[in-house]
Amino acid sequence: MKVAILTLGSRGDVQPYIALAREMIKNGHEVVICTGATFQRFIEENKVSFHPAATDLMAIMESEEGRDILNGKRFSPFKIMKFSKEKIAPSYRKSRK
């Protein structure tokens, strides 16, 4: 069976899927994890195939603007919606084509 796993987030969101993928590979399945490029090396070091997601959520969260929003400096629903629309939503549009 061919399996694609999509996850966006931090290492804590990605790491469990690596463990799952490794077990599935041991059982003869083909597995690819699709996530931000930040985790490519980590995934491939664990002998799992990687495919980049259009958005690297970790890179966004580590940007100055992302840190400001996460730390509450820009906690305005309108600013968060604008940030999401500009930085995150385009990846969903690309993946649906």
Backbone as ProteinMPNN parsed JSONL, in Angstrom:
{"seq_chain_A": "MKVAILTLGSRGDVQPYIALAREMIKNGHEVVICTGATFQRFIEENKVSFHPAATDLMAIMESEEGRDILNGKRFSPFKIMKFSKEKIAPSYRKSRK", "coords_chain_A": {"N_chain_A": [[0.831, -1.164, 0.0], [0.472, 2.263, -0.732], [1.2, 5.151, 1.065], [0.532, 8.442, 2.033], [1.435, 10.949, 4.231], [0.35, 13.861, 5.633], [1.394, 16.595, 7.446], [1.515, 19.541, 9.364], [3.347, 21.74, 11.34], [5.084, 21.714, 14.452], [8.147, 20.038, 15.525], [7.16, 18.18, 17.301], [4.739, 17.582, 16.16], [5.468, 16.302, 13.863], [7.264, 14.183, 14.455], [5.883, 11.849, 15.627], [4.679, 10.799, 13.353], [6.823, 9.984, 11.874], [7.696, 7.772, 13.321], [5.441, 6.134, 12.974], [5.493, 5.873, 10.171], [7.934, 4.499, 9.811], [7.352, 2.007, 10.974], [5.338, 1.166, 9.26], [6.765, 0.97, 6.886], [8.489, -1.124, 7.566], [6.645, -3.134, 7.429], [6.254, -3.444, 4.765], [5.039, -1.37, 3.307], [4.838, 1.584, 1.217], [5.815, 4.752, 2.113], [5.387, 8.254, 2.394], [6.183, 11.345, 3.81], [4.68, 14.42, 3.924], [5.49, 17.627, 4.533], [6.673, 20.733, 5.984], [9.719, 22.098, 4.629], [11.626, 22.422, 6.584], [11.835, 20.094, 8.044], [12.916, 18.161, 6.398], [15.529, 16.945, 6.408], [15.522, 15.642, 8.924], [13.443, 13.783, 8.576], [14.37, 12.259, 6.37], [16.766, 11.28, 7.434], [15.759, 9.369, 9.034], [15.104, 7.41, 7.33], [12.77, 7.691, 5.778], [10.66, 8.642, 3.123], [10.418, 11.958, 1.801], [8.332, 14.732, 1.035], [7.998, 18.044, 0.023], [5.789, 20.35, 1.586], [3.732, 23.018, 0.406], [3.782, 25.129, 2.125], [5.895, 26.06, 4.762], [5.377, 25.704, 7.858], [6.868, 25.895, 10.24], [8.978, 27.575, 9.483], [7.553, 29.896, 9.036], [6.549, 30.362, 11.621], [8.916, 30.877, 12.9], [9.684, 33.245, 11.859], [10.04, 36.829, 12.19], [7.557, 38.171, 12.228], [5.818, 36.013, 12.634], [6.689, 35.111, 15.181], [6.01, 37.357, 16.708], [3.21, 37.275, 16.56], [2.674, 34.758, 17.738], [3.686, 35.225, 20.287], [1.93, 37.005, 21.317], [2.228, 39.707, 20.778], [1.054, 40.817, 18.6], [-1.626, 40.325, 18.868], [-4.314, 40.435, 17.462], [-7.375, 39.726, 16.133], [-7.839, 40.435, 13.459], [-5.282, 40.953, 12.419], [-4.138, 38.417, 12.7], [-5.801, 36.933, 11.014], [-5.193, 38.166, 8.564], [-2.449, 37.58, 8.378], [-2.585, 34.752, 8.253], [-4.015, 34.449, 5.871], [-2.213, 35.508, 4.0], [0.17, 34.017, 4.379], [-0.326, 31.26, 4.966], [-2.681, 30.234, 3.733], [-2.173, 30.196, 0.866], [-0.816, 27.759, 0.418], [-2.734, 25.794, 0.67], [-4.342, 26.354, -1.492], [-2.589, 25.738, -3.606], [-2.201, 23.018, -3.205], [-4.627, 21.931, -3.862], [-4.881, 21.959, -6.55]], "CA_chain_A": [[0.0, 0.0, 0.0], [1.168, 3.544, -0.739], [0.611, 6.023, 2.072], [1.06, 9.799, 2.153], [1.075, 11.56, 5.506], [0.502, 15.317, 5.614], [1.36, 17.215, 8.769], [2.143, 20.852, 9.469], [3.493, 22.122, 12.736], [6.409, 21.644, 15.068], [8.742, 18.699, 15.546], [6.243, 17.323, 18.046], [3.673, 17.161, 15.255], [6.062, 15.489, 12.796], [7.974, 13.006, 14.955], [5.077, 10.625, 15.734], [4.419, 10.251, 12.023], [8.044, 9.28, 11.454], [7.627, 6.451, 13.96], [4.393, 5.392, 12.28], [5.976, 5.566, 8.823], [8.971, 3.461, 9.902], [6.689, 0.729, 11.211], [4.629, 0.799, 8.035], [7.801, 0.557, 5.929], [8.898, -2.466, 7.995], [5.589, -4.064, 7.024], [6.184, -3.512, 3.313], [4.306, -0.274, 2.679], [5.587, 2.748, 0.756], [5.304, 5.895, 2.875], [6.011, 9.557, 2.203], [5.668, 12.378, 4.706], [4.622, 15.738, 3.312], [5.493, 18.664, 5.563], [7.572, 21.837, 5.662], [11.111, 21.755, 4.305], [12.411, 22.455, 7.819], [11.976, 18.744, 8.583], [13.373, 17.211, 5.373], [16.696, 16.174, 6.868], [15.083, 14.798, 10.04], [12.649, 12.684, 8.02], [15.215, 11.405, 5.536], [17.71, 10.587, 8.318], [15.014, 8.24, 9.594], [14.836, 6.48, 6.215], [11.405, 7.867, 5.304], [10.611, 9.565, 1.991], [9.938, 13.302, 2.123], [7.825, 15.596, -0.038], [7.769, 19.349, 0.66], [4.497, 21.027, 1.541], [3.881, 24.352, -0.177], [4.033, 26.058, 3.223], [6.718, 25.554, 5.858], [4.805, 26.369, 9.017], [7.93, 26.214, 11.202], [9.689, 28.763, 8.996], [6.661, 31.034, 9.281], [6.498, 30.602, 13.058], [10.212, 31.378, 13.344], [9.897, 34.576, 11.302], [9.772, 37.887, 13.175], [6.111, 38.397, 12.278], [5.22, 34.832, 13.255], [6.998, 35.128, 16.62], [5.21, 38.417, 17.325], [1.831, 36.8, 16.691], [2.649, 33.675, 18.72], [3.985, 35.748, 21.623], [0.867, 37.914, 21.726], [2.508, 41.117, 20.499], [0.144, 41.263, 17.553], [-2.84, 39.529, 19.048], [-5.517, 41.062, 16.949], [-7.976, 38.753, 15.207], [-7.691, 40.891, 12.075], [-3.888, 40.74, 12.017], [-3.925, 36.974, 12.575], [-6.487, 36.506, 9.787], [-4.408, 38.663, 7.433], [-1.232, 36.771, 8.358], [-2.962, 33.421, 7.764], [-4.403, 34.558, 4.46], [-1.028, 35.775, 3.186], [1.272, 33.061, 4.565], [-0.703, 29.861, 5.073], [-3.728, 29.856, 2.771], [-1.7, 29.833, -0.487], [-0.416, 26.347, 0.31], [-3.931, 24.998, 0.462], [-4.783, 26.554, -2.878], [-1.662, 25.013, -4.47], [-2.366, 21.561, -3.05], [-5.91, 21.507, -4.381], [-4.828, 21.961, -8.025]], "C_chain_A": [[0.889, 1.245, 0.0], [0.433, 4.494, 0.193], [1.313, 7.371, 2.041], [0.532, 10.392, 3.454], [1.354, 13.05, 5.396], [0.398, 15.839, 7.031], [2.072, 18.559, 8.705], [2.23, 21.192, 10.939], [4.932, 22.028, 13.188], [6.955, 20.22, 14.986], [7.831, 17.71, 16.273], [5.061, 16.845, 17.214], [4.198, 16.182, 14.21], [6.609, 14.164, 13.321], [7.104, 11.761, 15.11], [4.798, 9.978, 14.382], [5.65, 9.552, 11.448], [8.041, 7.874, 12.046], [6.588, 5.576, 13.268], [4.869, 4.956, 10.892], [7.02, 4.453, 8.855], [8.356, 2.081, 10.126], [5.96, 0.253, 9.957], [5.613, 0.31, 6.973], [8.289, -0.853, 6.269], [7.906, -3.533, 7.541], [5.326, -4.027, 5.525], [5.427, -2.406, 2.603], [5.269, 0.813, 2.195], [4.978, 3.967, 1.432], [6.094, 7.14, 2.535], [5.364, 10.523, 3.189], [5.795, 13.71, 3.992], [4.483, 16.769, 4.424], [6.458, 19.763, 5.134], [9.006, 21.377, 5.481], [12.025, 21.762, 5.52], [12.735, 21.037, 8.3], [12.515, 17.729, 7.576], [14.514, 16.335, 5.878], [16.309, 15.183, 7.971], [14.322, 13.576, 9.522], [13.539, 11.722, 7.24], [16.27, 10.677, 6.351], [17.066, 9.351, 8.946], [14.519, 7.287, 8.517], [13.376, 6.496, 5.755], [11.458, 8.877, 4.156], [9.952, 10.87, 2.412], [9.403, 13.977, 0.869], [7.5, 16.94, 0.599], [6.338, 19.838, 0.508], [4.74, 22.428, 0.988], [4.184, 25.397, 0.895], [4.871, 25.361, 4.281], [6.288, 26.301, 7.112], [5.869, 26.741, 10.045], [8.701, 27.455, 10.766], [8.848, 30.012, 9.233], [6.659, 31.378, 10.77], [7.812, 31.16, 13.585], [10.54, 32.745, 12.755], [9.567, 35.611, 12.377], [8.266, 38.108, 13.34], [5.405, 37.222, 12.963], [5.459, 34.788, 14.751], [6.169, 36.189, 17.34], [3.774, 37.957, 17.545], [1.751, 35.713, 17.762], [2.886, 34.164, 20.143], [2.973, 36.799, 22.085], [1.117, 39.376, 21.44], [1.563, 41.68, 19.443], [-1.173, 40.495, 17.662], [-4.072, 40.349, 18.72], [-6.122, 40.057, 15.98], [-7.797, 39.145, 13.745], [-6.267, 40.683, 11.564], [-3.598, 39.254, 11.828], [-4.591, 36.447, 11.305], [-5.701, 36.947, 8.553], [-3.131, 37.835, 7.269], [-1.521, 35.387, 7.786], [-3.285, 33.442, 6.28], [-3.181, 34.716, 3.56], [-0.004, 34.646, 3.233], [0.861, 31.597, 4.491], [-1.689, 29.433, 3.994], [-3.198, 29.511, 1.382], [-1.29, 28.373, -0.632], [-1.62, 25.456, 0.085], [-4.456, 25.145, -0.959], [-3.902, 25.754, -3.837], [-1.917, 23.51, -4.389], [-3.676, 21.059, -3.631], [-5.926, 21.44, -5.904], [-4.394, 20.625, -8.568]], "O_chain_A": [[1.931, 1.272, 0.654], [-0.789, 4.63, 0.128], [2.543, 7.439, 2.026], [-0.665, 10.341, 3.736], [2.479, 13.452, 5.097], [-0.573, 15.56, 7.735], [3.112, 18.688, 8.06], [1.288, 20.957, 11.696], [5.867, 22.234, 12.414], [6.309, 19.321, 14.449], [7.747, 16.541, 15.897], [4.451, 15.822, 17.525], [3.453, 15.33, 13.726], [6.427, 13.127, 12.682], [7.56, 10.678, 14.746], [4.694, 8.756, 14.281], [5.529, 8.638, 10.632], [8.347, 6.902, 11.355], [6.84, 4.399, 13.008], [4.671, 3.809, 10.492], [6.993, 3.557, 8.012], [8.797, 1.099, 9.529], [5.973, -0.936, 9.64], [5.331, -0.646, 6.249], [8.48, -1.679, 5.377], [8.275, -4.682, 7.3], [4.297, -4.519, 5.061], [5.196, -2.502, 1.397], [6.38, 0.94, 2.708], [3.772, 4.195, 1.342], [7.317, 7.096, 2.402], [4.148, 10.515, 3.377], [6.869, 14.081, 3.518], [3.495, 16.785, 5.159], [7.0, 19.716, 4.03], [9.451, 20.404, 6.091], [13.099, 21.162, 5.484], [13.788, 20.808, 8.895], [12.564, 16.538, 7.883], [14.452, 15.11, 5.776], [16.725, 14.024, 7.947], [14.545, 12.459, 9.989], [13.465, 10.509, 7.432], [16.643, 9.558, 5.999], [17.755, 8.409, 9.338], [13.634, 6.464, 8.754], [12.815, 5.463, 5.391], [12.21, 9.85, 4.212], [9.057, 10.892, 3.257], [9.952, 13.814, -0.221], [6.799, 16.986, 1.61], [5.751, 19.749, -0.57], [5.847, 22.957, 1.097], [4.779, 26.434, 0.6], [4.599, 24.22, 4.653], [6.777, 27.395, 7.393], [5.778, 27.802, 10.661], [9.041, 28.296, 11.599], [9.378, 31.064, 9.59], [6.756, 32.548, 11.139], [7.826, 31.845, 14.608], [11.556, 33.344, 13.108], [8.893, 35.299, 13.358], [7.767, 38.218, 14.46], [4.502, 37.422, 13.775], [4.55, 34.468, 15.516], [5.682, 35.957, 18.446], [3.188, 38.219, 18.596], [0.855, 35.744, 18.606], [2.356, 33.593, 21.096], [3.152, 37.412, 23.138], [0.304, 40.22, 21.817], [1.307, 42.884, 19.406], [-1.749, 40.076, 16.658], [-4.76, 40.874, 19.595], [-5.425, 39.582, 15.082], [-7.621, 38.279, 12.887], [-6.066, 40.286, 10.416], [-2.889, 38.875, 10.896], [-4.019, 35.615, 10.6], [-5.562, 36.18, 7.6], [-2.778, 37.44, 6.158], [-0.782, 34.903, 6.929], [-2.875, 32.556, 5.53], [-3.121, 34.126, 2.482], [0.628, 34.35, 2.219], [1.628, 30.77, 3.998], [-1.532, 28.365, 3.404], [-3.733, 28.596, 0.756], [-1.413, 27.811, -1.72], [-1.524, 24.457, -0.627], [-4.951, 24.188, -1.554], [-4.411, 25.152, -4.783], [-1.852, 22.813, -5.402], [-3.816, 19.859, -3.871], [-6.876, 20.922, -6.49], [-4.298, 20.454, -9.783]]}, "name": "protein", "num_of_chains": 1, "seq": "MKVAILTLGSRGDVQPYIALAREMIKNGHEVVICTGATFQRFIEENKVSFHPAATDLMAIMESEEGRDILNGKRFSPFKIMKFSKEKIAPSYRKSRK"}
